[in-house]
XYZ file of C-alpha atoms in Angstrom:
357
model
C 9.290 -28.697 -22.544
C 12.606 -27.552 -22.037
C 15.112 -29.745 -19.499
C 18.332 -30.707 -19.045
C 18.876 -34.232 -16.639
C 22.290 -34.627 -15.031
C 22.774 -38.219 -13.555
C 25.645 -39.478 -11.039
C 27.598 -41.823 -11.988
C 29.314 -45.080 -10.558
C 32.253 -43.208 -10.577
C 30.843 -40.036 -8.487
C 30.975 -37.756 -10.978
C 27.696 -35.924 -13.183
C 26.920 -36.157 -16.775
C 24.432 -34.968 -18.796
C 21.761 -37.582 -19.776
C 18.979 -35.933 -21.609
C 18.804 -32.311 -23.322
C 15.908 -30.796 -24.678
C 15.923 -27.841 -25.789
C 12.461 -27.039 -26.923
C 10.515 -24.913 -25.057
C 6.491 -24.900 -24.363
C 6.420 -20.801 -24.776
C 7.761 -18.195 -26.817
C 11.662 -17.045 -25.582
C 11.977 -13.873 -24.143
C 14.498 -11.818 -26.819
C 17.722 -10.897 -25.677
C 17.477 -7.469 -25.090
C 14.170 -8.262 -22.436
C 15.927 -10.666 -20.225
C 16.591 -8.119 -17.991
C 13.320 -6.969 -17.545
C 12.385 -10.883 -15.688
C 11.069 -10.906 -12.284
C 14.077 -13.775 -11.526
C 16.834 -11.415 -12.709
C 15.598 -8.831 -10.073
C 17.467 -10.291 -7.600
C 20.462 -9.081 -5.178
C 24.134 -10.949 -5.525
C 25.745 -11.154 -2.133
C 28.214 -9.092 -3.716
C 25.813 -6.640 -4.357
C 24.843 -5.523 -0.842
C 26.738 -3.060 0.415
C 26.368 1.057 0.980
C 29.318 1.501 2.964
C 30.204 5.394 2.140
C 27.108 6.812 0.715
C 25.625 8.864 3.911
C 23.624 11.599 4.357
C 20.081 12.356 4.570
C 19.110 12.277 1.054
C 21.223 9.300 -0.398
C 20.734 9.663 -4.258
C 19.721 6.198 -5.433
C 21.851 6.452 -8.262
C 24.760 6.529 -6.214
C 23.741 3.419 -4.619
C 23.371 2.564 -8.165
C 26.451 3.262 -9.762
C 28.247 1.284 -6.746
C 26.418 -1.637 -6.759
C 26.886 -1.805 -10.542
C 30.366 -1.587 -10.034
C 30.084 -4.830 -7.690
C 27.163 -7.146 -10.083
C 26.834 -5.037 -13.509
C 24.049 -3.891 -14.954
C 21.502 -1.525 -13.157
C 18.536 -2.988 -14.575
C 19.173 -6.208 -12.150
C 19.504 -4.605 -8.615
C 16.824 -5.847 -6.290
C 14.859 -2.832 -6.117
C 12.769 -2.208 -9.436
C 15.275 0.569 -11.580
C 14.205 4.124 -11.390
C 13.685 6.155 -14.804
C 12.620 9.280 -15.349
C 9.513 7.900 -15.672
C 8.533 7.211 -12.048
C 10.174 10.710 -10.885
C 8.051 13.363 -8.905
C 8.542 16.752 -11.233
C 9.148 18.817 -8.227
C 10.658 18.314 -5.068
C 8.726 16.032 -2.078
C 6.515 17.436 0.808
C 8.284 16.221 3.532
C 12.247 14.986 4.391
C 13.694 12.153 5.918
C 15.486 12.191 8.801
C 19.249 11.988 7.967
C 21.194 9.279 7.510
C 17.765 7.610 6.923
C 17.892 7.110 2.706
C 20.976 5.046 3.216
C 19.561 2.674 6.026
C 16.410 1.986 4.464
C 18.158 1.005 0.839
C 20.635 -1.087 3.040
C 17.722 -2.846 5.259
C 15.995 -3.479 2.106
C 18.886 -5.060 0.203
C 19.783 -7.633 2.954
C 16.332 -8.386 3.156
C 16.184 -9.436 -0.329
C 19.062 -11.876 0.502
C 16.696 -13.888 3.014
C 13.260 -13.158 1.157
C 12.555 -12.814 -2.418
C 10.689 -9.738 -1.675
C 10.071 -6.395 -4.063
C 10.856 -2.755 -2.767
C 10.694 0.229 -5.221
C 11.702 3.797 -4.912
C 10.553 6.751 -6.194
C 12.579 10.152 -6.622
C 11.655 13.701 -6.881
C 13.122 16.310 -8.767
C 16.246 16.397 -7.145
C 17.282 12.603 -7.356
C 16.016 12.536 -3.459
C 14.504 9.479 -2.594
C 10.828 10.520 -1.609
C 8.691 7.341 -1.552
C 9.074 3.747 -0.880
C 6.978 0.347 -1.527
C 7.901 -2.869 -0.345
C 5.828 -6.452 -0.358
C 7.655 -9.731 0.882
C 6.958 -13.214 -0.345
C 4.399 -13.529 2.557
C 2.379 -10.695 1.283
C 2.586 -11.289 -1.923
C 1.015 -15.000 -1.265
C -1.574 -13.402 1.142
C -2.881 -11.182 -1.383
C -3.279 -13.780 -4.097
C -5.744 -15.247 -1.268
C -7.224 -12.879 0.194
C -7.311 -9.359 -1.697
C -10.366 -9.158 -3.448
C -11.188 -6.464 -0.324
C -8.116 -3.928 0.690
C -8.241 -1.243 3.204
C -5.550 1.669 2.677
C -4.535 2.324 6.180
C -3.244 5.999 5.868
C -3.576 7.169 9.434
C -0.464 7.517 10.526
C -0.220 10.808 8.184
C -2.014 12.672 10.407
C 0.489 12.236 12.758
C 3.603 14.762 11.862
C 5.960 13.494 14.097
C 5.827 10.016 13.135
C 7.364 8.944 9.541
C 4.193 8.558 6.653
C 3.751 4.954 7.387
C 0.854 3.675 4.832
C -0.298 -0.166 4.648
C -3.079 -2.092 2.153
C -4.891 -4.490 4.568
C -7.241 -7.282 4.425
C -8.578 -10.200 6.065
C -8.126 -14.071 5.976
C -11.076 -17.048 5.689
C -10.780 -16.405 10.132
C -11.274 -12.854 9.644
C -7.823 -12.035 10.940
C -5.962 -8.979 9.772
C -2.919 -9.076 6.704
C -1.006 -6.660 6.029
C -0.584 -7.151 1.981
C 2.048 -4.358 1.206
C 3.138 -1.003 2.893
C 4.583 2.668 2.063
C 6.404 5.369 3.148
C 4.921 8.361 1.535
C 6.695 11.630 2.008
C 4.621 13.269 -0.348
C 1.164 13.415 -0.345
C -0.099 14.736 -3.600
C -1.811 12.851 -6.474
C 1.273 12.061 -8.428
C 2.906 10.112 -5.660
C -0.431 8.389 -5.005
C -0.600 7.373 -8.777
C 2.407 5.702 -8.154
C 1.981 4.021 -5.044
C -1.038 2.444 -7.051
C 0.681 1.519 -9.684
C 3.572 -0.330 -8.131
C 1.403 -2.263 -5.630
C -0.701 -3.345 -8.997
C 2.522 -4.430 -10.493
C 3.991 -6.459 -7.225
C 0.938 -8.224 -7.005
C 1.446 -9.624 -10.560
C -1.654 -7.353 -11.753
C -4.004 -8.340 -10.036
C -6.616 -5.953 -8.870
C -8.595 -5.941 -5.635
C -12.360 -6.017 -6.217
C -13.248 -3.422 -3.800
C -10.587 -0.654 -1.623
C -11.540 0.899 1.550
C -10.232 4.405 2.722
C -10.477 7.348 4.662
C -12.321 10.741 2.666
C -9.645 12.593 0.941
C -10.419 14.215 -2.601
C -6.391 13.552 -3.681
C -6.650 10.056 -2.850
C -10.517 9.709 -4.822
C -8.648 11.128 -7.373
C -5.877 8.659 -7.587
C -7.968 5.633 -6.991
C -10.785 6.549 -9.518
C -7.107 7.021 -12.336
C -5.556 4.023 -11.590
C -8.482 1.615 -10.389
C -11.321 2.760 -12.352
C -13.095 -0.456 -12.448
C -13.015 -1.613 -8.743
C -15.729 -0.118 -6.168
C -14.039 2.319 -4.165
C -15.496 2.753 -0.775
C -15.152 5.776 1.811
C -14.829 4.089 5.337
C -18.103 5.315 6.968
C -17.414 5.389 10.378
C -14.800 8.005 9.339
C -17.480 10.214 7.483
C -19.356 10.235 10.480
C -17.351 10.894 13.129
C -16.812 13.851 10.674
C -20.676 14.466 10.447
C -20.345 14.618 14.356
C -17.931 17.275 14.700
C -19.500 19.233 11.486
C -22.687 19.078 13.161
C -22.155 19.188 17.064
C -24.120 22.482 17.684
C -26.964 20.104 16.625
C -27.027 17.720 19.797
C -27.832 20.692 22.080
C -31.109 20.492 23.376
C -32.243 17.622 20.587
C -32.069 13.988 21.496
C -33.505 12.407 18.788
C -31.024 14.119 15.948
C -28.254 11.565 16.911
C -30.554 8.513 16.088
C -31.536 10.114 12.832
C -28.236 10.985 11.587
C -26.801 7.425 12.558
C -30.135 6.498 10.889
C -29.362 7.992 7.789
C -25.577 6.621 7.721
C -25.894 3.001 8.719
C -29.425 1.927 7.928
C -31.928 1.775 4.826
C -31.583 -0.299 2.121
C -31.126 1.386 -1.425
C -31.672 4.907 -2.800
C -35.130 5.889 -2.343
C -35.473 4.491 1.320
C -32.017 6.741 2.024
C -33.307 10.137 0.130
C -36.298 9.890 1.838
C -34.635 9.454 5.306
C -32.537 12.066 4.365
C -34.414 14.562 3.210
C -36.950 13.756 6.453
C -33.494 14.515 8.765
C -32.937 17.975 6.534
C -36.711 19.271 7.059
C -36.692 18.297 10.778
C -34.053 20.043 11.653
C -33.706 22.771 9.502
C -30.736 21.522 7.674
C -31.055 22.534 3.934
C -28.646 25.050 3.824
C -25.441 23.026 5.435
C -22.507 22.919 3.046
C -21.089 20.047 4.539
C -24.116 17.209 4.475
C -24.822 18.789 1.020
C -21.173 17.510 -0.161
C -21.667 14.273 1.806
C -25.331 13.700 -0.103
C -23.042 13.754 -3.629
C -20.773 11.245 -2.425
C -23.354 9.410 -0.355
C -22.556 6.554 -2.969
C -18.992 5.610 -1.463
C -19.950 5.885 1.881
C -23.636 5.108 3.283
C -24.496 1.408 3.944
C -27.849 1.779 2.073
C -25.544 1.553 -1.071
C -22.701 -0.807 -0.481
C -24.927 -3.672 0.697
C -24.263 -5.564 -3.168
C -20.397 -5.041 -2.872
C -18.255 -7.277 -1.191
C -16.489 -6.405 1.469
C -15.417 -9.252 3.601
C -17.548 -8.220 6.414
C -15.083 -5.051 6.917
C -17.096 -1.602 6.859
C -14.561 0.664 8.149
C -10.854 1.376 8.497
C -11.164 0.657 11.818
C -9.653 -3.103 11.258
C -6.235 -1.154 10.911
C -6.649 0.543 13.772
C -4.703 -1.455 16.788
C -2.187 -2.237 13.837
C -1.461 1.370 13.766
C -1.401 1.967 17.343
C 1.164 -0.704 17.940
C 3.175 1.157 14.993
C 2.597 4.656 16.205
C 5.563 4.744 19.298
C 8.357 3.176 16.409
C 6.887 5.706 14.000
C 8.321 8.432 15.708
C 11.508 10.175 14.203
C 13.027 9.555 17.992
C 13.349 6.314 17.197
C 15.717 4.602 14.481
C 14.221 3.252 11.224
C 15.379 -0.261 11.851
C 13.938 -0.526 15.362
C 10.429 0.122 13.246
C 11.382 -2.572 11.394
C 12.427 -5.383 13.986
C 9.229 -4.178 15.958
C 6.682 -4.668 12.756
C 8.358 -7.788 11.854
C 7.664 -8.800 15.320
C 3.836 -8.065 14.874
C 3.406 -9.467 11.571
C 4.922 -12.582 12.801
C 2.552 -12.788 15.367
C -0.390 -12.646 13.387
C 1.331 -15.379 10.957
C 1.513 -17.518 14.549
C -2.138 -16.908 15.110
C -3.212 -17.582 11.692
């Protein structure tokens, strides 16, 4: 194996005292080096943004200045951006301005204290539209404990708090982590894709054996793409609080329907036990016809216990785990409040569930 031992001597000063210079794996040629995890790292030098403002700070600006300060672009501490990774049109939502710039900055310094990753995506104007990051932390957290991810993407609904997204898990204690998060500002497949793709690539390739989420047809879309071999799972509590709303003119004047829709969703054990429950709930109460449970019966596969009993799961059924995470978020979310106040107050939480863990 490759080493070089420097010994003090009597005198104070260092010489070389062994030098070996074969190696126990193939070199990396020349013209790769730069593509290395270590040389993805920020020089002090490197960190600054002073005089690139605005609300959509092009990343290549950043670029070109920070290459004036280290060299080349390939080694900035944010993964490079090629045409490749761009949106082909322009994103769904904006940033607030003067936000682009902070978030590159806060990033950047972070990298000086934590070898963490963050990558950026741009749409078809150069405009920073979606963000990834993952510190050390995570990174170690997921080679634990992410067999079983839930994609937190609640705080979408909300439009006017930024698109905060987080992959989630537990620990051996059952304690939330938060393995990676996202700020999405577009919401169609493409960026999705992405998102998928970059966490795969933080987390050294590894997979996660099973993914919870909400029910969304873009995101099924994305997942079954990019994760075709892992058991996707639609968090059931969400499909039906759904079935509740879809079918509220039902509870009027029927007390046993509730018991044999919640019937239907969290018991049985297997396919024919749930058909036959189901179909028993459609002749009872004249249900045949609905659009909605007819959609829900095609998907019932993702979503009703009586078929995920086999996968694991780490005892989490539902999104719900992420739910006081994103409450806590929600108030620092807000475009009222500064981007790096978000920051400060999530590291603040995630330190706290370090303490407690």
């Amino acid at each position: 194996m490759a080493q070089l031992v420097i010994s003090r001597q009597s005198d104070g000063k260092y010489r070389v005292t062994h030098f070996e210079e074969q190696h126990n794996h193939e070199l990396v040629a020349a013209c790769r080096v730069r593509t290395l995890r270590s040389q993805k790292r920020l020089a002090t030098a490197q960190v600054e943004g002073n005089g690139v403002d605005g609300s959509t700070t092009q990343p290549k600006l950043v670029s070109e200045l920070l290459c004036n300060r280290g060299g080349d672009q390939d080694a900035h501490g944010y993964q490079p951006i090629n045409s490749n990774s761009k949106l082909p049109f322009k994103q769904m939502r904006d940033m607030k301005e003067g936000e682009a710039e902070r978030l590159q900055q806060y990033f950047q310094s972070k990298q000086l204290k934590n070898p963490s990753f963050f990558y950026m995506q741009l749409d078809a104007d150069d405009q920073i539209t979606n963000i990834f990051w993952a510190d050390a932390k995570m990174l170690m957290d997921y080679n634990d404990f992410g067999d079983v991810v839930c994609f937190d993407t609640t705080c979408r609904l909300y439009k006017d708090c930024r698109p905060f997204l987080a992959f989630i898990g537990v620990n051996h204690h059952k304690q939330m982590m938060v393995f990676s998060a996202a700020f999405l500002y577009d919401e169609t497949i493409e960026s999705y894709k992405w998102l998928f793709r970059t966490f795969i690539e933080a987390m050294s390739g590894k997979k996660p054996k099973t993914i919870l989420t909400d029910q969304d047809a873009v995101l099924a879309e994305a997942i079954d793409s990019v994760f075709p071999d892992i058991h996707h799972r639609i968090c059931v509590w969400h499909v039906y609080q759904h079935a509740l709303k879809q079918l509220n003119h039902m509870f009027v004047g029927s007390g046993s329907f509730i018991n044999d829709l919640s019937s239907c969703f969290f018991e049985h054990e297997g396919d024919e036990p749930f058909i036959n429950a189901w179909n028993g709930m459609l002749d009872a109460y004249g249900l045949w016809e609905n659009e909605w449970l007819h959609q829900m019966f095609k998907e019932r596969e993702k979503w009703a216990i009586a078929y995920g009993r086999h996968i694991f799961c780490a005892d989490i059924r539902s999104v719900q785990l992420c739910e006081g995470f994103t409450a806590s978020l929600r108030k620092y979310l807000k475009f009222d409040f500064d981007i790096l106040s978000f920051f400060k107050h999530l590291g603040k939480i995630l330190n706290d569930g370090t303490t407690k863990s």
